[in-house]
Amino acid sequence: MIIRRAKSHSHSLFNTDTTTTITTTTNNNSISAVATYPLNAVLQHQENVALLSLSKAAESTHYYGTSPRSGSFIMACSPILVPLDITRPLLADKKRPFAHLKPRALGLSAVRTVAQQAGLFVLNFFTDQLEYEQKNTELVYDGKLTAHEAEMDNEEWEKTEWSHRKALLPQKTIIAFFKLQSSTLLMRFYEYLASRYISTAILDKLTMDVFKASKRNQSLTKSPSSSATFKTMYSTCLWANAIAFLADGTVQQVIFISGYWVYLQKRRRKRKKSSGGKKEDTAIGGEVLNVVLKSMRLTVARASAWVVSSVGGALGSVAYPGYGTIFGIQLGDSIVSSLLMD
C-alpha cells in the first residue's frame, strides 16, 4: 500500500485542498484499488495505520520512510490488509452544545427517564419486599411471630409501601429528568473546555458514540475475534464515557453537598434555640467530616462505575454490537450503583 500526498483544486467532502491517494498493489505490482482521502484524516488517524504492524495479517509490512522531496508516506504491505476507518472525519460523533434541548431530544429523554424510573420503582419495591418477608420468616423460625401474623404483616407492608412509593414516583421522575438534562449540559461544557486544551484526536475519542463505534468495528473487520473486539471496545467505552461520568458525578456531588448543607443549617438553628455552646460546634464538625467521607465514597463509586460500565460495554459489543454495547454500559453502571451507593 502506498500513501502519497497530492494537491487537488476540487472541493472535497472535508473542505480541504490537500488530499491523500491510497494505492493498494499486489505482489506483481499491479494496481488493485485507488482511493483519495483528506490528508488530515490520514495523519490524525495514524494510530489506525499503526495497527497494521500489530496485525498478524500485516507481518510482512515494512516502513520505507518519507520522501524528502515530495513529503510522501510510503509503505509496502502484504495484500491482506487490516481495514482502516480513515473515511470517518474526526469529531463526527460530537454533539452540538444545545442539541439535547430540541423537542425531539427532550421527548426521547422524557420517555427514557419514565421507563428507567418505572423499572427502578418495580425492581426496588420487590427487592425490599423480599428482604422484609425474609426477616419476618426468620422471626417465625425464632418463635417471635406466628405464620399468620407474619403473613398479615407482609400484606400490610405491601399496601403501605406500594401506595407511598407510588405517590413519590412522579416527583422522582421529574427530578431524574432535570438531573439528566443538567448532566448533559455540563457534559457539553466539559467538552467545550476539552476542545480548548487537548488535541482533536483525543477529543474525538472522548466524544465518540459507542453505539456507532461498535457497529463500525464490526463492519470494518469481517471476522473479528472476541478478545480483539473486547480490547478495542473497552478502550473506546473508557474514553467515550469519561466526560459523561465526570459530569454525572459532578451533578451528584453538587446535589449531595447542597442538600447536606441545608440540613446542617436547619439543625444548627434548632440547636441554637434549645442549647448553644461547644457541643453544637463539635456536632457540626462531626457532620462536616461525615460529608467529606460520603463525598469521597460517591467519587469512588462513580469512578468504579465508569470502569465497570466500560467492561460491560465491551462484553455487550462481543455479544451484540450496538444495542448490546448500550445495555452492557447501563448494566455495569447499575450494578456498581446498587453496591456502592446508598
CSV table of C-alpha atoms in Angstrom, one decimal:
chain,number,residue,atom,x,y,z
A,1,MET,CA,0.0,0.0,0.0
A,2,ILE,CA,1.4,3.4,-1.0
A,3,ILE,CA,0.2,6.6,0.6
A,4,ARG,CA,1.2,9.9,-1.2
A,5,ARG,CA,0.2,13.5,-0.6
A,6,ALA,CA,-1.2,15.3,-3.6
A,7,LYS,CA,-2.6,18.8,-4.3
A,8,SER,CA,-6.2,19.0,-5.6
A,9,HIS,CA,-8.2,22.0,-6.5
A,10,SER,CA,-11.5,20.2,-6.4
A,11,HIS,CA,-13.9,20.6,-3.5
A,12,SER,CA,-13.6,17.6,-1.1
A,13,LEU,CA,-16.0,16.3,1.5
A,14,PHE,CA,-13.9,17.7,4.3
A,15,ASN,CA,-13.4,21.1,2.7
A,16,THR,CA,-9.7,21.0,2.2
A,17,ASP,CA,-7.5,21.2,-0.9
A,18,THR,CA,-5.0,18.7,0.4
A,19,THR,CA,-5.8,15.1,-0.4
A,20,THR,CA,-4.1,11.7,0.1
A,21,THR,CA,-4.1,9.0,-2.5
A,22,ILE,CA,-4.0,5.4,-1.2
A,23,THR,CA,-2.9,2.8,-3.8
A,24,THR,CA,-3.1,-0.9,-3.0
A,25,THR,CA,-0.8,-3.1,-5.0
A,26,THR,CA,-0.4,-6.9,-5.2
A,27,ASN,CA,2.8,-8.8,-5.3
A,28,ASN,CA,3.2,-8.3,-9.0
A,29,ASN,CA,2.8,-4.5,-8.6
A,30,SER,CA,-0.5,-4.4,-10.4
A,31,ILE,CA,-2.9,-1.8,-9.1
A,32,SER,CA,-5.9,-3.2,-7.5
A,33,ALA,CA,-7.5,-0.2,-5.8
A,34,VAL,CA,-7.1,3.5,-5.7
A,35,ALA,CA,-8.8,5.8,-3.2
A,36,THR,CA,-8.4,9.5,-2.3
A,37,TYR,CA,-8.9,10.9,1.3
A,38,PRO,CA,-8.1,14.2,3.0
A,39,LEU,CA,-4.6,14.2,4.3
A,40,ASN,CA,-5.6,15.4,7.8
A,41,ALA,CA,-7.9,12.4,8.1
A,42,VAL,CA,-5.0,10.0,7.4
A,43,LEU,CA,-2.5,11.9,9.6
A,44,GLN,CA,-4.9,12.2,12.5
A,45,HIS,CA,-5.8,8.6,12.3
A,46,GLN,CA,-2.2,7.4,12.3
A,47,GLU,CA,-2.9,5.2,15.3
A,48,ASN,CA,-5.1,3.2,13.0
A,49,VAL,CA,-2.3,2.9,10.4
A,50,ALA,CA,0.0,1.7,13.2
A,51,LEU,CA,-2.4,-1.2,13.7
A,52,LEU,CA,-1.0,-2.7,10.5
A,53,SER,CA,2.3,-3.6,12.2
A,54,LEU,CA,0.4,-5.2,15.1
A,55,SER,CA,-1.8,-7.4,13.0
A,56,LYS,CA,-0.8,-11.0,12.0
A,57,ALA,CA,-2.1,-10.2,8.6
A,58,ALA,CA,0.5,-7.5,8.2
A,59,GLU,CA,3.6,-9.3,9.5
A,60,SER,CA,5.3,-8.6,6.1
A,61,THR,CA,4.7,-4.8,6.4
A,62,HIS,CA,7.8,-2.7,6.1
A,63,TYR,CA,8.1,1.1,6.6
A,64,TYR,CA,10.1,2.6,3.8
A,65,GLY,CA,10.3,6.1,5.1
A,66,THR,CA,9.3,9.6,4.0
A,67,SER,CA,10.4,11.0,0.7
A,68,PRO,CA,12.3,14.2,1.4
A,69,ARG,CA,11.2,15.8,-1.9
A,70,SER,CA,7.5,15.1,-2.0
A,71,GLY,CA,6.8,14.5,1.6
A,72,SER,CA,5.1,11.3,0.7
A,73,PHE,CA,4.5,8.5,3.2
A,74,ILE,CA,5.5,5.2,1.6
A,75,MET,CA,4.8,1.8,3.0
A,76,ALA,CA,4.9,-1.7,1.5
A,77,CYS,CA,2.3,-4.1,2.8
A,78,SER,CA,1.1,-7.6,2.2
A,79,PRO,CA,-2.1,-7.8,0.0
A,80,ILE,CA,-4.1,-8.8,3.2
A,81,LEU,CA,-4.8,-5.5,4.9
A,82,VAL,CA,-6.5,-4.6,8.2
A,83,PRO,CA,-9.5,-2.4,7.4
A,84,LEU,CA,-8.9,1.3,8.4
A,85,ASP,CA,-11.6,3.7,9.4
A,86,ILE,CA,-9.9,6.7,7.8
A,87,THR,CA,-13.0,7.8,5.9
A,88,ARG,CA,-14.7,8.9,9.1
A,89,PRO,CA,-13.9,12.6,9.9
A,90,LEU,CA,-12.7,13.4,13.4
A,91,LEU,CA,-15.4,14.7,15.8
A,92,ALA,CA,-18.1,13.1,13.6
A,93,ASP,CA,-20.0,11.9,16.7
A,94,LYS,CA,-19.6,15.1,18.7
A,95,LYS,CA,-23.0,16.6,19.7
A,96,ARG,CA,-23.8,20.3,19.4
A,97,PRO,CA,-23.9,22.1,22.8
A,98,PHE,CA,-27.7,22.5,23.0
A,99,ALA,CA,-28.8,19.6,20.7
A,100,HIS,CA,-30.3,17.8,23.7
A,101,LEU,CA,-32.8,20.7,24.3
A,102,LYS,CA,-34.5,20.3,21.0
A,103,PRO,CA,-38.2,19.0,21.2
A,104,ARG,CA,-37.4,15.5,19.7
A,105,ALA,CA,-34.4,15.1,22.0
A,106,LEU,CA,-36.3,16.2,25.0
A,107,GLY,CA,-39.1,13.8,24.2
A,108,LEU,CA,-36.8,10.9,23.9
A,109,SER,CA,-35.1,11.9,27.2
A,110,ALA,CA,-38.5,12.1,28.9
A,111,VAL,CA,-39.5,8.6,27.6
A,112,ARG,CA,-36.2,7.2,28.7
A,113,THR,CA,-36.5,8.7,32.1
A,114,VAL,CA,-40.0,7.5,32.7
A,115,ALA,CA,-39.1,4.0,31.6
A,116,GLN,CA,-36.0,3.9,33.7
A,117,GLN,CA,-37.7,5.2,36.8
A,118,ALA,CA,-40.6,2.8,36.4
A,119,GLY,CA,-38.2,-0.1,36.1
A,120,LEU,CA,-36.3,1.1,39.2
A,121,PHE,CA,-39.6,1.5,41.1
A,122,VAL,CA,-40.7,-2.1,40.4
A,123,LEU,CA,-37.3,-3.5,41.0
A,124,ASN,CA,-36.6,-1.7,44.3
A,125,PHE,CA,-40.1,-2.5,45.6
A,126,PHE,CA,-39.9,-6.2,45.0
A,127,THR,CA,-36.3,-6.3,46.3
A,128,ASP,CA,-37.3,-4.6,49.6
A,129,GLN,CA,-40.4,-6.7,49.8
A,130,LEU,CA,-38.4,-9.9,49.6
A,131,GLU,CA,-36.0,-8.7,52.3
A,132,TYR,CA,-38.9,-7.7,54.6
A,133,GLU,CA,-40.5,-11.1,54.1
A,134,GLN,CA,-37.3,-12.9,54.8
A,135,LYS,CA,-36.9,-11.0,58.1
A,136,ASN,CA,-40.4,-12.0,59.1
A,137,THR,CA,-39.7,-15.6,58.2
A,138,GLU,CA,-36.7,-15.6,60.5
A,139,LEU,CA,-38.9,-14.2,63.3
A,140,VAL,CA,-41.3,-17.1,62.7
A,141,TYR,CA,-38.5,-19.6,63.0
A,142,ASP,CA,-37.3,-17.9,66.2
A,143,GLY,CA,-40.9,-18.1,67.6
A,144,LYS,CA,-41.3,-14.4,67.9
A,145,LEU,CA,-44.1,-14.3,65.3
A,146,THR,CA,-46.7,-16.8,64.2
A,147,ALA,CA,-47.1,-17.7,60.5
A,148,HIS,CA,-50.5,-15.9,60.4
A,149,GLU,CA,-49.0,-12.7,62.0
A,150,ALA,CA,-46.1,-12.7,59.6
A,151,GLU,CA,-48.5,-13.0,56.6
A,152,MET,CA,-50.7,-10.2,57.8
A,153,ASP,CA,-47.6,-8.0,58.5
A,154,ASN,CA,-46.3,-8.7,54.9
A,155,GLU,CA,-49.7,-7.7,53.4
A,156,GLU,CA,-49.8,-4.5,55.5
A,157,TRP,CA,-46.3,-3.6,54.4
A,158,GLU,CA,-47.1,-4.2,50.8
A,159,LYS,CA,-50.2,-2.0,50.8
A,160,THR,CA,-48.5,0.8,52.7
A,161,GLU,CA,-45.2,0.8,50.8
A,162,TRP,CA,-46.8,0.5,47.4
A,163,SER,CA,-49.1,3.5,47.9
A,164,HIS,CA,-46.3,5.5,49.5
A,165,ARG,CA,-43.8,4.9,46.8
A,166,LYS,CA,-46.3,5.3,44.0
A,167,ALA,CA,-47.1,8.8,45.3
A,168,LEU,CA,-43.4,9.7,45.2
A,169,LEU,CA,-42.8,8.3,41.7
A,170,PRO,CA,-43.8,11.4,39.7
A,171,GLN,CA,-41.6,13.6,41.9
A,172,LYS,CA,-38.6,11.2,41.5
A,173,THR,CA,-39.2,11.0,37.7
A,174,ILE,CA,-39.2,14.8,37.4
A,175,ILE,CA,-36.1,15.1,39.5
A,176,ALA,CA,-34.4,12.4,37.4
A,177,PHE,CA,-35.3,14.2,34.2
A,178,PHE,CA,-33.9,17.5,35.2
A,179,LYS,CA,-30.8,15.8,36.6
A,180,LEU,CA,-30.3,14.1,33.2
A,181,GLN,CA,-30.6,17.4,31.4
A,182,SER,CA,-28.2,19.1,33.9
A,183,SER,CA,-25.6,16.3,33.4
A,184,THR,CA,-25.9,16.6,29.6
A,185,LEU,CA,-25.5,20.4,29.7
A,186,LEU,CA,-22.5,20.1,32.0
A,187,MET,CA,-21.0,17.4,29.7
A,188,ARG,CA,-21.2,19.7,26.7
A,189,PHE,CA,-19.5,22.4,28.8
A,190,TYR,CA,-16.7,19.9,29.7
A,191,GLU,CA,-16.4,19.0,26.0
A,192,TYR,CA,-16.0,22.7,25.2
A,193,LEU,CA,-13.3,23.1,27.8
A,194,ALA,CA,-11.5,20.0,26.5
A,195,SER,CA,-11.6,21.3,22.9
A,196,ARG,CA,-9.5,24.3,24.0
A,197,TYR,CA,-6.7,22.4,25.7
A,198,ILE,CA,-6.4,18.9,24.1
A,199,SER,CA,-5.8,17.7,20.6
A,200,THR,CA,-8.6,16.9,18.1
A,201,ALA,CA,-7.7,13.2,18.1
A,202,ILE,CA,-8.1,12.9,21.8
A,203,LEU,CA,-11.3,14.9,21.8
A,204,ASP,CA,-12.6,12.6,19.1
A,205,LYS,CA,-12.1,9.6,21.5
A,206,LEU,CA,-13.9,11.5,24.3
A,207,THR,CA,-16.9,12.3,22.2
A,208,MET,CA,-17.3,9.1,20.2
A,209,ASP,CA,-20.7,7.4,20.0
A,210,VAL,CA,-20.1,3.9,21.4
A,211,PHE,CA,-23.2,2.6,19.6
A,212,LYS,CA,-21.8,3.7,16.2
A,213,ALA,CA,-18.3,2.7,17.2
A,214,SER,CA,-19.3,-0.9,17.9
A,215,LYS,CA,-21.1,-1.1,14.6
A,216,ARG,CA,-18.1,0.4,12.7
A,217,ASN,CA,-15.8,-2.1,14.5
A,218,GLN,CA,-18.0,-4.9,13.3
A,219,SER,CA,-18.2,-3.7,9.7
A,220,LEU,CA,-14.5,-2.9,9.3
A,221,THR,CA,-13.5,-6.5,10.3
A,222,LYS,CA,-15.0,-9.4,8.6
A,223,SER,CA,-14.5,-12.0,11.3
A,224,PRO,CA,-13.3,-10.2,14.5
A,225,SER,CA,-12.1,-12.3,17.4
A,226,SER,CA,-13.8,-11.9,20.8
A,227,SER,CA,-10.6,-10.8,22.5
A,228,ALA,CA,-9.8,-8.2,19.9
A,229,THR,CA,-13.3,-6.8,20.0
A,230,PHE,CA,-13.3,-6.7,23.8
A,231,LYS,CA,-10.0,-4.8,23.9
A,232,THR,CA,-11.0,-2.4,21.2
A,233,MET,CA,-14.4,-1.6,22.7
A,234,TYR,CA,-13.2,-1.5,26.3
A,235,SER,CA,-10.7,1.3,25.3
A,236,THR,CA,-13.4,3.0,23.2
A,237,CYS,CA,-16.0,2.9,26.0
A,238,LEU,CA,-13.5,4.0,28.6
A,239,TRP,CA,-12.6,7.1,26.6
A,240,ALA,CA,-16.1,7.9,25.4
A,241,ASN,CA,-17.7,7.6,28.9
A,242,ALA,CA,-15.1,9.6,30.7
A,243,ILE,CA,-16.7,13.1,30.3
A,244,ALA,CA,-20.3,11.7,30.8
A,245,PHE,CA,-19.4,10.1,34.2
A,246,LEU,CA,-17.4,13.2,35.2
A,247,ALA,CA,-20.4,15.4,34.5
A,248,ASP,CA,-22.8,13.0,36.3
A,249,GLY,CA,-20.5,12.7,39.3
A,250,THR,CA,-20.3,16.5,39.4
A,251,VAL,CA,-24.0,16.9,39.4
A,252,GLN,CA,-24.4,14.3,42.1
A,253,GLN,CA,-21.8,15.9,44.3
A,254,VAL,CA,-23.5,19.3,44.0
A,255,ILE,CA,-26.9,17.8,44.9
A,256,PHE,CA,-25.5,15.9,47.8
A,257,ILE,CA,-23.3,18.7,49.3
A,258,SER,CA,-26.0,21.4,48.8
A,259,GLY,CA,-28.7,19.1,50.4
A,260,TYR,CA,-26.5,18.3,53.3
A,261,TRP,CA,-25.6,21.9,53.8
A,262,VAL,CA,-29.3,22.8,54.0
A,263,TYR,CA,-29.8,20.0,56.5
A,264,LEU,CA,-26.9,21.3,58.7
A,265,GLN,CA,-28.2,24.8,58.6
A,266,LYS,CA,-31.6,23.7,59.8
A,267,ARG,CA,-30.0,21.6,62.5
A,268,ARG,CA,-27.9,24.5,63.7
A,269,ARG,CA,-31.0,26.7,64.1
A,270,LYS,CA,-32.7,24.1,66.2
A,271,ARG,CA,-29.6,23.7,68.4
A,272,LYS,CA,-29.4,27.4,68.9
A,273,LYS,CA,-33.0,27.5,70.1
A,274,SER,CA,-32.6,24.6,72.5
A,275,SER,CA,-28.9,24.9,73.6
A,276,GLY,CA,-25.8,26.6,72.3
A,277,GLY,CA,-22.1,26.3,73.0
A,278,LYS,CA,-19.3,24.0,72.2
A,279,LYS,CA,-21.4,20.9,71.9
A,280,GLU,CA,-23.1,22.3,68.8
A,281,ASP,CA,-19.7,23.1,67.2
A,282,THR,CA,-18.5,19.6,67.9
A,283,ALA,CA,-21.6,18.1,66.4
A,284,ILE,CA,-21.3,20.3,63.3
A,285,GLY,CA,-17.7,19.4,62.9
A,286,GLY,CA,-18.6,15.8,63.0
A,287,GLU,CA,-21.2,16.3,60.4
A,288,VAL,CA,-18.8,18.1,58.1
A,289,LEU,CA,-16.4,15.1,58.4
A,290,ASN,CA,-19.3,12.8,57.6
A,291,VAL,CA,-20.0,14.9,54.4
A,292,VAL,CA,-16.4,14.6,53.3
A,293,LEU,CA,-16.3,10.8,53.8
A,294,LYS,CA,-19.6,10.4,51.9
A,295,SER,CA,-18.4,12.7,49.1
A,296,MET,CA,-15.3,10.6,48.8
A,297,ARG,CA,-17.4,7.4,48.7
A,298,LEU,CA,-19.5,8.9,46.0
A,299,THR,CA,-16.4,9.7,44.0
A,300,VAL,CA,-15.1,6.2,44.3
A,301,ALA,CA,-18.5,4.8,43.3
A,302,ARG,CA,-18.7,6.9,40.1
A,303,ALA,CA,-15.1,6.1,39.2
A,304,SER,CA,-15.7,2.4,39.7
A,305,ALA,CA,-19.0,2.6,37.7
A,306,TRP,CA,-17.0,4.2,34.9
A,307,VAL,CA,-14.6,1.3,34.7
A,308,VAL,CA,-17.2,-1.4,35.2
A,309,SER,CA,-19.6,0.1,32.7
A,310,SER,CA,-16.8,0.1,30.1
A,311,VAL,CA,-16.2,-3.6,30.8
A,312,GLY,CA,-20.0,-4.1,30.3
A,313,GLY,CA,-20.0,-2.2,27.1
A,314,ALA,CA,-17.1,-4.3,25.8
A,315,LEU,CA,-18.8,-7.5,26.7
A,316,GLY,CA,-22.0,-6.3,25.1
A,317,SER,CA,-20.2,-5.5,21.9
A,318,VAL,CA,-18.9,-9.0,21.8
A,319,ALA,CA,-22.4,-10.4,22.2
A,320,TYR,CA,-24.4,-8.0,20.1
A,321,PRO,CA,-22.7,-4.8,18.7
A,322,GLY,CA,-24.8,-1.7,19.1
A,323,TYR,CA,-27.6,-2.3,21.5
A,324,GLY,CA,-25.6,-4.9,23.4
A,325,THR,CA,-23.0,-2.2,24.0
A,326,ILE,CA,-25.5,0.2,25.4
A,327,PHE,CA,-27.1,-2.5,27.6
A,328,GLY,CA,-23.7,-3.5,28.9
A,329,ILE,CA,-22.8,0.0,29.9
A,330,GLN,CA,-26.2,0.6,31.7
A,331,LEU,CA,-25.9,-2.8,33.4
A,332,GLY,CA,-22.4,-2.1,34.7
A,333,ASP,CA,-23.4,1.3,36.0
A,334,SER,CA,-26.5,-0.1,37.7
A,335,ILE,CA,-24.5,-2.9,39.4
A,336,VAL,CA,-21.9,-0.6,40.9
A,337,SER,CA,-24.5,2.0,41.9
A,338,SER,CA,-26.5,-0.6,43.8
A,339,LEU,CA,-23.5,-2.0,45.6
A,340,LEU,CA,-21.6,1.2,46.5
A,341,MET,CA,-24.2,3.9,46.7
A,342,ASP,CA,-27.0,4.4,49.2
